[in-house]
Tab-separated table of C-alpha atoms in Angstrom:
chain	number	residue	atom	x	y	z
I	11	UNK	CA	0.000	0.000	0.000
I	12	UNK	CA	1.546	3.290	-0.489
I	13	UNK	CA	1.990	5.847	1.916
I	14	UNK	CA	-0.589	8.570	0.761
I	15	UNK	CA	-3.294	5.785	1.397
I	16	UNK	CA	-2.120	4.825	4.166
I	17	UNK	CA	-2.379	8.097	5.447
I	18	UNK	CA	-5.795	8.752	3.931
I	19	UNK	CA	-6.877	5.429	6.203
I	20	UNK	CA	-5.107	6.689	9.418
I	21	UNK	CA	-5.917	10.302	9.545
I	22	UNK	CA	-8.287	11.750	12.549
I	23	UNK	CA	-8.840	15.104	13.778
I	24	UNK	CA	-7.363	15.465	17.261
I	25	UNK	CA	-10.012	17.788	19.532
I	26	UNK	CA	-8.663	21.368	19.889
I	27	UNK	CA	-8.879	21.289	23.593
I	28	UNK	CA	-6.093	18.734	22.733
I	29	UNK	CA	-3.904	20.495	20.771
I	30	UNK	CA	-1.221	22.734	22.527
I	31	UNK	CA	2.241	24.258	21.991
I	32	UNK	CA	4.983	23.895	19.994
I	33	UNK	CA	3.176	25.278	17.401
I	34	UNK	CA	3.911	24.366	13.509
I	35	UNK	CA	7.256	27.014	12.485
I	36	UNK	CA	6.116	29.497	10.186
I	37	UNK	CA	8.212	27.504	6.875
I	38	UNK	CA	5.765	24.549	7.895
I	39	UNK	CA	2.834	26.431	8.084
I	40	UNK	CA	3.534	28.599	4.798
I	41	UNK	CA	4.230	24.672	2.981
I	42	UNK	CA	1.199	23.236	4.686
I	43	UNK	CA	-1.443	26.515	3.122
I	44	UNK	CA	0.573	26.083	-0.355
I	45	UNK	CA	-0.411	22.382	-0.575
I	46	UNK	CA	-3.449	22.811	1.011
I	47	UNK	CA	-4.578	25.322	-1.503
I	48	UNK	CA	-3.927	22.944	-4.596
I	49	UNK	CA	-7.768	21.699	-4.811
I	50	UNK	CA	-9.972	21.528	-7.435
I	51	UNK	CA	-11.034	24.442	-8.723
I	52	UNK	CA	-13.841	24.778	-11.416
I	53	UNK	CA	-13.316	28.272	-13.336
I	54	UNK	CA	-10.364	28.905	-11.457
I	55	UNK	CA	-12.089	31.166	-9.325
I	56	UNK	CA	-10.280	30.171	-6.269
I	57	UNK	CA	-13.279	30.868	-4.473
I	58	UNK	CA	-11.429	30.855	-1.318
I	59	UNK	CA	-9.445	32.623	1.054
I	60	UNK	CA	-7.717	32.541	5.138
I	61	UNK	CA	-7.464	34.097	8.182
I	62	UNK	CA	-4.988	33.697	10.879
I	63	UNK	CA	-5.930	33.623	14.609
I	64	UNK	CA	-2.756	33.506	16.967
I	65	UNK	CA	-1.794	35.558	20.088
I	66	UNK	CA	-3.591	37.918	21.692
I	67	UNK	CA	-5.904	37.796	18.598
I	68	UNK	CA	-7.359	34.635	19.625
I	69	UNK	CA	-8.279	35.508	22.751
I	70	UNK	CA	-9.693	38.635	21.501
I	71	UNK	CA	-11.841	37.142	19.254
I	72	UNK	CA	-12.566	34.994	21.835
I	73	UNK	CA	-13.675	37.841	24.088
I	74	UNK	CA	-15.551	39.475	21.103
I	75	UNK	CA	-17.502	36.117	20.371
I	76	UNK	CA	-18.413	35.950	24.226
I	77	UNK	CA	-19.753	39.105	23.932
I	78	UNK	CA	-21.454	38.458	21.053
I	79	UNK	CA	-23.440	35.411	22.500
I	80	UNK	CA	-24.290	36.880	25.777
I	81	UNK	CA	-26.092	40.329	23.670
I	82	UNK	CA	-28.062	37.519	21.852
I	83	UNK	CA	-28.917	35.153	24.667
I	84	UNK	CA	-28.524	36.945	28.290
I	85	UNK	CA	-29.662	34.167	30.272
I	86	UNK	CA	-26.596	32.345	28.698
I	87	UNK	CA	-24.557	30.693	31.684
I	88	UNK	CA	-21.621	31.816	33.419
I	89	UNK	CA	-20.146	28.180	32.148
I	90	UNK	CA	-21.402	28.890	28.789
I	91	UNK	CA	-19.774	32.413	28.225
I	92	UNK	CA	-16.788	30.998	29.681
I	93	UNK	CA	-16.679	28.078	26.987
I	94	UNK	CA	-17.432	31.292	24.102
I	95	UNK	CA	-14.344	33.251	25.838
I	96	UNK	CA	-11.529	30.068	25.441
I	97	UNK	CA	-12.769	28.669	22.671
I	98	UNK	CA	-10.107	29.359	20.412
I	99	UNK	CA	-7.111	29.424	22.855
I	100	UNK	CA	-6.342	26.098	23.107
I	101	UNK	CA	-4.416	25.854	19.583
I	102	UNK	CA	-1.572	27.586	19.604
I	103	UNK	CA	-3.129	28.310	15.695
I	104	UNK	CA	-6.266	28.577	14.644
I	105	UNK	CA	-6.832	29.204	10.448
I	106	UNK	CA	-10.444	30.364	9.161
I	107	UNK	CA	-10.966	29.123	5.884
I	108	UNK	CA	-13.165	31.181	3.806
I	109	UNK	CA	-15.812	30.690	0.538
I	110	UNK	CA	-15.428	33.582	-1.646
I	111	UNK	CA	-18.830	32.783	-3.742
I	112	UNK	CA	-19.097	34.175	-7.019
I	113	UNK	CA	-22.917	34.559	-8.001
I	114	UNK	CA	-22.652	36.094	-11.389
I	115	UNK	CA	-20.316	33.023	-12.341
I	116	UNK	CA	-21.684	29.724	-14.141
I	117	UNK	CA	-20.261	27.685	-11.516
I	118	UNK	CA	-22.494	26.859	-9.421
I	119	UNK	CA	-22.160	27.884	-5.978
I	120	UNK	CA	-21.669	24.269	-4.195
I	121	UNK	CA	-19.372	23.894	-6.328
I	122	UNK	CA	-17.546	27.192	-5.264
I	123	UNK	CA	-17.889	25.889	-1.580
I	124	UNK	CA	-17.027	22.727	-1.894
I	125	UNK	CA	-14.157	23.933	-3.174
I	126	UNK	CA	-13.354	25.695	-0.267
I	127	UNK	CA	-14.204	22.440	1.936
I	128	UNK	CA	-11.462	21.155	0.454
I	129	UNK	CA	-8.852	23.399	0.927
I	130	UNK	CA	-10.232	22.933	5.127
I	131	UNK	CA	-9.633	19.251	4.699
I	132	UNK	CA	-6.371	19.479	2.918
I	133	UNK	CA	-5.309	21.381	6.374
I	134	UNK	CA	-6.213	18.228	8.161
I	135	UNK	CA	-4.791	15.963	5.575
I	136	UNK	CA	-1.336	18.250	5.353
I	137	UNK	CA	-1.363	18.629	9.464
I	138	UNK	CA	-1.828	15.148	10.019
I	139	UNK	CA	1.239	14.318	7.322
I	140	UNK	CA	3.534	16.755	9.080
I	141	UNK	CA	2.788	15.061	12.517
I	142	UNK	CA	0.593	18.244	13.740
I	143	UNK	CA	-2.971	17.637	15.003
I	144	UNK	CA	-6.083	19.396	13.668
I	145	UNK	CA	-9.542	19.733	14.101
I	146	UNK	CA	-12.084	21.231	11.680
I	147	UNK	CA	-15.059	23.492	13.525
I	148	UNK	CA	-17.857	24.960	12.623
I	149	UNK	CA	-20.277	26.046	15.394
I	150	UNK	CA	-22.658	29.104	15.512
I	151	UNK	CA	-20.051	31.406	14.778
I	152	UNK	CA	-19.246	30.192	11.589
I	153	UNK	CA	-22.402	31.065	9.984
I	154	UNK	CA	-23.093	34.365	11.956
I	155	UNK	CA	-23.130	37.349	10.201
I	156	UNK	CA	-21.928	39.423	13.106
I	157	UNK	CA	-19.234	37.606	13.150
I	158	UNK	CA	-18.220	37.661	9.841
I	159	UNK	CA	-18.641	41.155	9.643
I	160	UNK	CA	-15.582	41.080	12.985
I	161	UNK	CA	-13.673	39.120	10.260
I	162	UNK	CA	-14.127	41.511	7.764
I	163	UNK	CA	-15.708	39.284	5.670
I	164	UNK	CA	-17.780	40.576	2.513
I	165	UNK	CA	-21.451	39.770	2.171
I	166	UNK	CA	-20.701	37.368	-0.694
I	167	UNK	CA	-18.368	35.321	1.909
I	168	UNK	CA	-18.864	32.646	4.854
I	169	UNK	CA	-16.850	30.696	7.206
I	170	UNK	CA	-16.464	27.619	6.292
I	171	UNK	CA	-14.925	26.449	9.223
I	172	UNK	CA	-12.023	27.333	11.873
I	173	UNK	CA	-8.990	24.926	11.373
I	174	UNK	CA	-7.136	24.369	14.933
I	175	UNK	CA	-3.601	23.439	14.538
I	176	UNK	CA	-0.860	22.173	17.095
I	177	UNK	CA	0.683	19.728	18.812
I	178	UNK	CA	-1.569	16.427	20.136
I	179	UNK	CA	-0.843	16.775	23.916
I	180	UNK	CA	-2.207	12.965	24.250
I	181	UNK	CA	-2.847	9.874	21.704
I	182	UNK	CA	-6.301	10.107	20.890
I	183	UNK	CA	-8.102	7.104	19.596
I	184	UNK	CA	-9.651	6.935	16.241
I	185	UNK	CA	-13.612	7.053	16.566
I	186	UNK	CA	-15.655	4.195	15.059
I	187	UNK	CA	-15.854	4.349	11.317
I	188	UNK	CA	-18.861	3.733	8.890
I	189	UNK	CA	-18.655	0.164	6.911
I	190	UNK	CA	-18.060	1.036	3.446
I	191	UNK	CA	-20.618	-1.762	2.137
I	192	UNK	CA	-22.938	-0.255	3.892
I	193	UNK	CA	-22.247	2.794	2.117
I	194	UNK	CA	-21.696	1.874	-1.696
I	195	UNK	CA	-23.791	0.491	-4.214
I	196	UNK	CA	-23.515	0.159	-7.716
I	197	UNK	CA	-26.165	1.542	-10.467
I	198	UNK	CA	-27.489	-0.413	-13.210
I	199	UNK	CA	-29.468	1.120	-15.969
């Protein structure tokens, strides 16, 4: 078997509140994003783009998001707010991976964002080759538009999801995975 399937077969995200210092040196992370950017592409729109949370920044937008949640639910819980707050601090890096959709082009848009999807799993598939762990997140912030107006994001963009990279600080154990004959069939005219 060669050693990009066998990868493919072994790979699992590691949870973020897993994933601690060292974190990937700036040459690996700047090789990881230009492989993990080589996905298909329909148009060539690269209907895609990323954002960098380290530092103080994560915490910020930590704090921001905290805020965020409390203004729109005040009965939230002290434990609750607290979860919003540390969220992203965990990581020592946290990437958000942005669709750019293009309306006026003939590709359709799931196509756009799918491309996009990729370029989050080829984060987890490049981190997971390197040795790093990584865990792809979505969550109510990622399809906010309060919060993707803190990102800066245009109204023709969305999060796709918030990549958390570092070290695994324990072995985690792969979860239970779905039988592929249970899964695949085969059409017949």
């Amino acid at each position: 078997m060669s050693a990009a399937l066998a990868l493919l077969q072994q790979r699992h995200s590691v949870p973020s509140r897993q994933l601690g210092e060292p974190a990937p040196d700036e040459a690996t992370v700047q090789a990881l994003l230009e492989a993990a950017i080589r996905v298909p592409d329909h148009g060539k729109l690269v209907p895609f783009r990323l954002i960098r949370l380290d530092g103080e920044a994560k915490l910020r937008f930590g704090e921001q998001l905290a805020e965020l949640a409390i203004r729109n639910s005040p009965e939230l819980s002290e434990a609750k707010q607290e979860k919003e707050r540390l969220r992203y601090t965990f990581a020592p890096l946290v990437l958000v991976v942005v669709a750019r959709i293009d309306d006026a082009s003939k590709v359709p848009a799931i196509e756009q964002t799918l491309c996009a999807g990729n370029v989050a799993y080829n984060i987890l598939l490049g981190a997971y080759a390197l040795g790093l762990g990584a865990q792809w997140l979505t969550g109510w912030a990622a399809y906010d538009r309060e919060v993707a107006s803190m990102l800066g994001l245009a109204a023709h963009e969305h999060v796709i999801g918030f990549v958390h990279l570092g070290t695994p600080q324990m072995d985690v154990p792969d979860r239970d995975r779905p039988a592929l004959a249970d899964l695949l069939s085969t059409w017949a005219p």
